[in-house]
Amino acid sequence: MSWFESFVLGLVQGLTEFLPISSSAHLRLTAAFAGWHDPGAAFTAISQIGTEAAVLIYFRKDIARILSAWFRSLTNKEMRSDHDAQMGWLVIVGSIPIGVLGITLKDQIEGPFRDLRLIATTLIVMGIVLGIADRLAARDEAGGKHRAVKERKTLKDLGIRDGLIYGCCQAMALIPGVSRSGATISGGLLMGYTRESAARYSFLLAIPAVLASGVYELKDVGEGHVSWGPTIFATLVAFFVGYAVIAWFMKFITTKSFMPFVIYRVALGILIFILVSAGVLSPHAGESAG
C-alpha cells in the first residue's frame, strides 16, 4: 500500500464512519474502483481506531461521567440506580453480541462478506430499513391532522432489553455495507428513540467494540501488502477528518432527515450491481492480490 492510498483510505474512513452509509463498504469500494488491493479487514479495523479516538474526545464529558459513575457503582450500591452507572453496564451488555459474532465469524468477515454483490445488497436493504425507521420517527415528531405528536424515548428510557437489541443491530455491521451507525440508529428509531438519542448511544456503544477489534487486528499488520507506516498514517487522517464529521453529524440529525443517506445507499448499491453485471467490476476485485 502506497502513502497516497493510505491517505485516500484514511480520508474515506473519516468521512464515512459516522454516517449511516458503511465505512467498511466504502473502503472496500474505493480500493475496487481505483484498482488497488483490497485493504482488508485488519486495515479497516485498525483505521477505525482513529475515528473512535475522535468519539472519545467529542464525547469526553459524557464518557468521563459514565466511567466515574460505573466504577463507583461497583462498591456503592446506591450508585447502581444512577443513570450514568446504568449506561456503563448497558454499553457492556450491548457489546456482547458483536464480540461473540466477531470471533465466531472471523473467517467470513475476512472472506465471503467482502464480496461486492453482498455489499451492494446490504447497502440497498439497510438503506430501505433506515428510510422506514426515519419516516416513522418523522411521523411521530410531526403528528398530523388526526394524529397527535408522539413523544419518543430518550437514553433515560434505555434498559437491558433495548440495549441488547441495539447490540444485535451493531453486530450486523460485521457485514460490510450494513453500517454500524446505520444499523444501530435504525434499530433505535424503530424502538421509538429520538434521532439524537439513537445516534448518541450508537457512538458510545461502538467504542469498546471498535477499540477491541482494532487491537485484536494489530497482529495482522505487515502481512500481505499492508504495512505499519501507511496504516498508522491512515488512522491519523481518519481521526482528524472523523472529528469534524461527527461534530457536523450530531448537529445535522437534530433537524434533518436521514433520507439523503437512504437515497445514496440505494443508488450506490444499484450502481455496484450494474457494474458487476456488466463485467466492469469483479465482485472479488483486489482480493487475490491482497
Short mmCIF file of C-alpha atoms in Angstrom, two decimals:
data_model
loop_
_atom_site.label_atom_id
_atom_site.label_comp_id
_atom_site.label_asym_id
_atom_site.label_seq_id
_atom_site.Cartn_x
_atom_site.Cartn_y
_atom_site.Cartn_z
CA MET A 1 0.00 0.00 0.00
CA SER A 2 1.38 3.39 -1.00
CA TRP A 3 1.24 6.53 1.13
CA PHE A 4 -1.24 8.05 -1.33
CA GLU A 5 -3.54 5.03 -0.99
CA SER A 6 -3.35 5.20 2.80
CA PHE A 7 -4.21 8.92 2.71
CA VAL A 8 -7.24 8.39 0.48
CA LEU A 9 -8.46 5.40 2.51
CA GLY A 10 -7.94 7.30 5.78
CA LEU A 11 -9.94 10.17 4.34
CA VAL A 12 -12.72 7.80 3.30
CA GLN A 13 -12.74 6.16 6.73
CA GLY A 14 -13.02 9.51 8.48
CA LEU A 15 -15.76 10.77 6.16
CA THR A 16 -17.94 7.66 6.31
CA GLU A 17 -17.52 6.10 9.77
CA PHE A 18 -20.22 8.14 11.49
CA LEU A 19 -22.57 8.48 8.55
CA PRO A 20 -25.11 5.65 8.05
CA ILE A 21 -23.51 4.55 4.77
CA SER A 22 -20.88 1.97 5.95
CA SER A 23 -17.23 2.92 6.18
CA SER A 24 -16.05 -0.67 5.64
CA ALA A 25 -18.02 -0.87 2.39
CA HIS A 26 -16.57 2.43 1.19
CA LEU A 27 -13.01 1.35 1.96
CA ARG A 28 -13.63 -1.83 0.00
CA LEU A 29 -15.30 0.01 -2.88
CA THR A 30 -12.69 2.78 -3.05
CA ALA A 31 -9.96 0.19 -3.50
CA ALA A 32 -12.01 -1.74 -6.07
CA PHE A 33 -12.86 1.33 -8.16
CA ALA A 34 -9.26 2.59 -8.04
CA GLY A 35 -7.82 -0.80 -8.99
CA TRP A 36 -5.98 -1.14 -5.67
CA HIS A 37 -5.66 -4.21 -3.49
CA ASP A 38 -8.48 -4.74 -1.01
CA PRO A 39 -7.17 -3.08 2.20
CA GLY A 40 -8.66 -5.97 4.15
CA ALA A 41 -10.50 -6.38 7.43
CA ALA A 42 -7.37 -5.75 9.53
CA PHE A 43 -6.66 -2.35 7.94
CA THR A 44 -10.33 -1.40 8.27
CA ALA A 45 -10.46 -2.34 11.96
CA ILE A 46 -7.24 -0.50 12.83
CA SER A 47 -8.10 2.66 10.90
CA GLN A 48 -11.38 2.76 12.84
CA ILE A 49 -9.32 3.33 16.00
CA GLY A 50 -8.67 6.80 14.60
CA THR A 51 -12.35 7.61 14.28
CA GLU A 52 -13.09 6.12 17.70
CA ALA A 53 -10.42 8.40 19.17
CA ALA A 54 -12.49 11.25 17.72
CA VAL A 55 -15.54 9.85 19.56
CA LEU A 56 -13.58 9.70 22.81
CA ILE A 57 -12.67 13.36 22.51
CA TYR A 58 -16.04 14.59 21.25
CA PHE A 59 -17.98 12.75 23.98
CA ARG A 60 -15.23 13.08 26.60
CA LYS A 61 -17.51 14.68 29.20
CA ASP A 62 -20.20 12.02 28.78
CA ILE A 63 -17.64 9.21 28.84
CA ALA A 64 -15.85 10.56 31.92
CA ARG A 65 -19.16 10.92 33.75
CA ILE A 66 -20.29 7.40 32.79
CA LEU A 67 -16.97 5.79 33.74
CA SER A 68 -16.86 7.61 37.07
CA ALA A 69 -20.41 6.57 37.97
CA TRP A 70 -19.86 2.99 36.78
CA PHE A 71 -16.68 2.46 38.81
CA ARG A 72 -18.33 3.93 41.91
CA SER A 73 -21.33 1.66 41.43
CA LEU A 74 -19.07 -1.39 41.80
CA THR A 75 -18.64 -0.66 45.51
CA ASN A 76 -21.55 1.68 46.24
CA LYS A 77 -24.99 0.04 45.92
CA GLU A 78 -26.78 3.38 45.95
CA MET A 79 -24.93 4.39 42.77
CA ARG A 80 -26.35 1.42 40.86
CA SER A 81 -29.59 3.29 40.28
CA ASP A 82 -27.72 6.25 38.79
CA HIS A 83 -28.42 6.72 35.07
CA ASP A 84 -24.75 7.13 34.14
CA ALA A 85 -23.75 3.99 36.05
CA GLN A 86 -26.52 2.08 34.26
CA MET A 87 -25.27 3.43 30.93
CA GLY A 88 -21.88 1.90 31.67
CA TRP A 89 -23.48 -1.50 32.16
CA LEU A 90 -25.69 -1.08 29.11
CA VAL A 91 -22.68 -0.35 26.89
CA ILE A 92 -21.05 -3.55 28.20
CA VAL A 93 -24.22 -5.60 27.65
CA GLY A 94 -24.74 -4.13 24.20
CA SER A 95 -21.16 -5.02 23.20
CA ILE A 96 -21.62 -8.75 23.85
CA PRO A 97 -23.31 -9.69 20.52
CA ILE A 98 -20.65 -8.15 18.27
CA GLY A 99 -17.87 -9.57 20.45
CA VAL A 100 -19.21 -13.12 20.19
CA LEU A 101 -20.09 -12.95 16.49
CA GLY A 102 -16.89 -11.10 15.59
CA ILE A 103 -14.79 -14.00 16.85
CA THR A 104 -17.14 -16.70 15.55
CA LEU A 105 -17.41 -15.24 12.04
CA LYS A 106 -13.81 -14.03 11.66
CA ASP A 107 -13.12 -16.11 8.52
CA GLN A 108 -16.34 -14.98 6.85
CA ILE A 109 -15.64 -11.32 7.70
CA GLU A 110 -12.23 -11.53 6.04
CA GLY A 111 -13.51 -13.52 3.05
CA PRO A 112 -17.07 -14.05 1.71
CA PHE A 113 -18.53 -10.98 3.43
CA ARG A 114 -16.30 -8.76 1.26
CA ASP A 115 -17.98 -9.87 -1.98
CA LEU A 116 -19.18 -6.71 -3.76
CA ARG A 117 -22.54 -8.29 -4.57
CA LEU A 118 -23.22 -8.85 -0.87
CA ILE A 119 -22.11 -5.29 -0.12
CA ALA A 120 -24.49 -3.96 -2.78
CA THR A 121 -27.34 -5.99 -1.28
CA THR A 122 -26.74 -4.77 2.27
CA LEU A 123 -26.42 -1.18 1.09
CA ILE A 124 -29.85 -1.35 -0.53
CA VAL A 125 -31.67 -3.42 2.11
CA MET A 126 -30.37 -1.49 5.11
CA GLY A 127 -30.96 1.76 3.23
CA ILE A 128 -34.64 0.85 2.91
CA VAL A 129 -34.77 -0.11 6.61
CA LEU A 130 -33.22 3.23 7.56
CA GLY A 131 -35.74 5.02 5.36
CA ILE A 132 -38.67 3.28 7.04
CA ALA A 133 -37.28 3.98 10.52
CA ASP A 134 -36.69 7.63 9.65
CA ARG A 135 -40.19 8.00 8.23
CA LEU A 136 -41.75 6.58 11.41
CA ALA A 137 -39.69 8.97 13.54
CA ALA A 138 -40.71 11.93 11.39
CA ARG A 139 -44.39 10.95 11.65
CA ASP A 140 -44.19 10.78 15.45
CA GLU A 141 -42.45 14.14 15.64
CA ALA A 142 -44.77 15.94 13.24
CA GLY A 143 -48.09 14.39 14.18
CA GLY A 144 -50.92 15.05 11.72
CA LYS A 145 -54.44 16.20 11.15
CA HIS A 146 -55.91 13.27 13.07
CA ARG A 147 -52.79 12.23 14.98
CA ALA A 148 -51.14 13.86 17.97
CA VAL A 149 -47.39 14.34 18.24
CA LYS A 150 -45.93 11.24 19.87
CA GLU A 151 -43.16 11.68 22.41
CA ARG A 152 -40.21 9.44 21.61
CA LYS A 153 -37.84 7.79 24.08
CA THR A 154 -34.51 9.18 25.28
CA LEU A 155 -31.48 7.41 26.75
CA LYS A 156 -33.06 7.69 30.19
CA ASP A 157 -35.60 5.12 28.98
CA LEU A 158 -32.90 2.67 27.84
CA GLY A 159 -32.97 -0.72 29.55
CA ILE A 160 -31.28 -4.11 29.18
CA ARG A 161 -33.73 -5.36 26.53
CA ASP A 162 -33.25 -2.32 24.30
CA GLY A 163 -29.51 -2.36 25.00
CA LEU A 164 -29.26 -5.93 23.72
CA ILE A 165 -31.35 -5.10 20.65
CA TYR A 166 -29.00 -2.19 19.95
CA GLY A 167 -26.11 -4.63 20.36
CA CYS A 168 -27.59 -7.12 17.89
CA CYS A 169 -28.09 -4.29 15.39
CA GLN A 170 -24.45 -3.28 15.83
CA ALA A 171 -23.34 -6.87 15.24
CA MET A 172 -24.97 -6.79 11.80
CA ALA A 173 -22.29 -4.26 10.80
CA LEU A 174 -19.76 -7.10 10.69
CA ILE A 175 -21.01 -7.38 7.10
CA PRO A 176 -19.60 -4.50 5.02
CA GLY A 177 -22.41 -2.39 3.65
CA VAL A 178 -24.65 -2.63 6.70
CA SER A 179 -23.08 0.34 8.58
CA ARG A 180 -22.58 0.30 12.33
CA SER A 181 -24.23 3.69 12.82
CA GLY A 182 -26.91 2.94 10.22
CA ALA A 183 -27.95 -0.34 11.84
CA THR A 184 -27.94 0.90 15.43
CA ILE A 185 -29.65 4.20 14.60
CA SER A 186 -32.30 2.34 12.59
CA GLY A 187 -32.81 -0.05 15.49
CA GLY A 188 -33.11 2.86 17.90
CA LEU A 189 -35.61 4.71 15.71
CA LEU A 190 -37.72 1.57 15.26
CA MET A 191 -37.75 1.11 19.06
CA GLY A 192 -39.07 4.64 19.42
CA TYR A 193 -35.98 6.64 20.37
CA THR A 194 -35.26 10.16 19.16
CA ARG A 195 -32.70 10.62 16.38
CA GLU A 196 -30.19 12.25 18.74
CA SER A 197 -30.56 9.57 21.43
CA ALA A 198 -30.22 6.75 18.89
CA ALA A 199 -27.08 8.32 17.41
CA ARG A 200 -25.52 9.13 20.78
CA TYR A 201 -25.90 5.59 22.13
CA SER A 202 -24.75 4.21 18.78
CA PHE A 203 -21.46 6.10 19.05
CA LEU A 204 -20.93 5.22 22.73
CA LEU A 205 -21.73 1.56 22.07
CA ALA A 206 -19.17 1.41 19.27
CA ILE A 207 -16.23 2.41 21.50
CA PRO A 208 -15.44 -0.96 23.17
CA ALA A 209 -16.18 -2.98 20.03
CA VAL A 210 -14.06 -0.88 17.67
CA LEU A 211 -11.12 -0.48 20.05
CA ALA A 212 -11.10 -4.21 20.86
CA SER A 213 -11.33 -5.14 17.18
CA GLY A 214 -8.54 -2.73 16.24
CA VAL A 215 -6.21 -4.01 18.95
CA TYR A 216 -7.01 -7.63 18.01
CA GLU A 217 -6.14 -6.99 14.35
CA LEU A 218 -2.79 -5.34 15.14
CA LYS A 219 -1.10 -8.70 14.83
CA ASP A 220 -2.02 -8.91 11.14
CA VAL A 221 -0.39 -5.60 10.12
CA GLY A 222 2.66 -6.28 7.97
CA GLU A 223 1.13 -9.30 6.29
CA GLY A 224 0.38 -9.03 2.58
CA HIS A 225 0.56 -5.51 1.09
CA VAL A 226 -0.45 -3.54 4.22
CA SER A 227 2.45 -2.25 6.37
CA TRP A 228 2.69 -0.30 9.62
CA GLY A 229 3.58 3.13 8.25
CA PRO A 230 0.64 3.60 5.86
CA THR A 231 -1.76 2.04 8.37
CA ILE A 232 -0.79 4.48 11.13
CA PHE A 233 -0.92 7.39 8.67
CA ALA A 234 -4.43 6.40 7.52
CA THR A 235 -5.52 6.11 11.17
CA LEU A 236 -4.31 9.65 11.90
CA VAL A 237 -6.06 11.03 8.82
CA ALA A 238 -9.26 9.23 9.87
CA PHE A 239 -9.04 10.80 13.33
CA PHE A 240 -8.87 14.42 12.17
CA VAL A 241 -11.48 14.03 9.44
CA GLY A 242 -13.72 11.93 11.67
CA TYR A 243 -13.78 14.54 14.43
CA ALA A 244 -15.05 17.18 12.02
CA VAL A 245 -17.67 14.82 10.62
CA ILE A 246 -19.06 13.73 13.98
CA ALA A 247 -19.45 17.35 15.09
CA TRP A 248 -21.36 18.11 11.88
CA PHE A 249 -23.47 14.94 12.03
CA MET A 250 -24.68 15.47 15.61
CA LYS A 251 -25.95 18.91 14.58
CA PHE A 252 -27.41 17.63 11.33
CA ILE A 253 -29.62 14.93 12.84
CA THR A 254 -31.36 17.29 15.26
CA THR A 255 -33.21 19.00 12.41
CA LYS A 256 -32.70 16.94 9.26
CA SER A 257 -33.98 13.67 7.83
CA PHE A 258 -31.82 10.62 7.01
CA MET A 259 -33.40 10.39 3.55
CA PRO A 260 -30.34 11.78 1.66
CA PHE A 261 -28.33 8.85 3.06
CA VAL A 262 -31.11 6.41 2.17
CA ILE A 263 -31.15 7.59 -1.45
CA TYR A 264 -27.35 7.48 -1.64
CA ARG A 265 -27.19 3.91 -0.26
CA VAL A 266 -29.80 2.56 -2.64
CA ALA A 267 -28.29 4.34 -5.66
CA LEU A 268 -24.76 3.10 -4.82
CA GLY A 269 -26.00 -0.46 -4.34
CA ILE A 270 -27.77 -0.42 -7.71
CA LEU A 271 -24.67 1.05 -9.38
CA ILE A 272 -22.50 -1.75 -7.98
CA PHE A 273 -24.90 -4.40 -9.27
CA ILE A 274 -24.89 -2.79 -12.73
CA LEU A 275 -21.09 -2.60 -12.89
CA VAL A 276 -20.65 -6.18 -11.67
CA SER A 277 -23.32 -7.50 -14.07
CA ALA A 278 -21.71 -5.63 -16.97
CA GLY A 279 -18.31 -7.11 -16.14
CA VAL A 280 -16.82 -3.69 -15.48
CA LEU A 281 -16.13 -4.61 -11.87
CA SER A 282 -15.28 -8.01 -10.43
CA PRO A 283 -17.17 -8.96 -7.25
CA HIS A 284 -13.81 -10.07 -5.86
CA ALA A 285 -11.77 -7.12 -7.18
CA GLY A 286 -8.39 -6.84 -5.46
CA GLU A 287 -8.88 -9.84 -3.18
CA SER A 288 -6.40 -12.23 -4.74
CA ALA A 289 -3.68 -9.61 -4.71
CA GLY A 290 -4.46 -8.67 -1.12
#
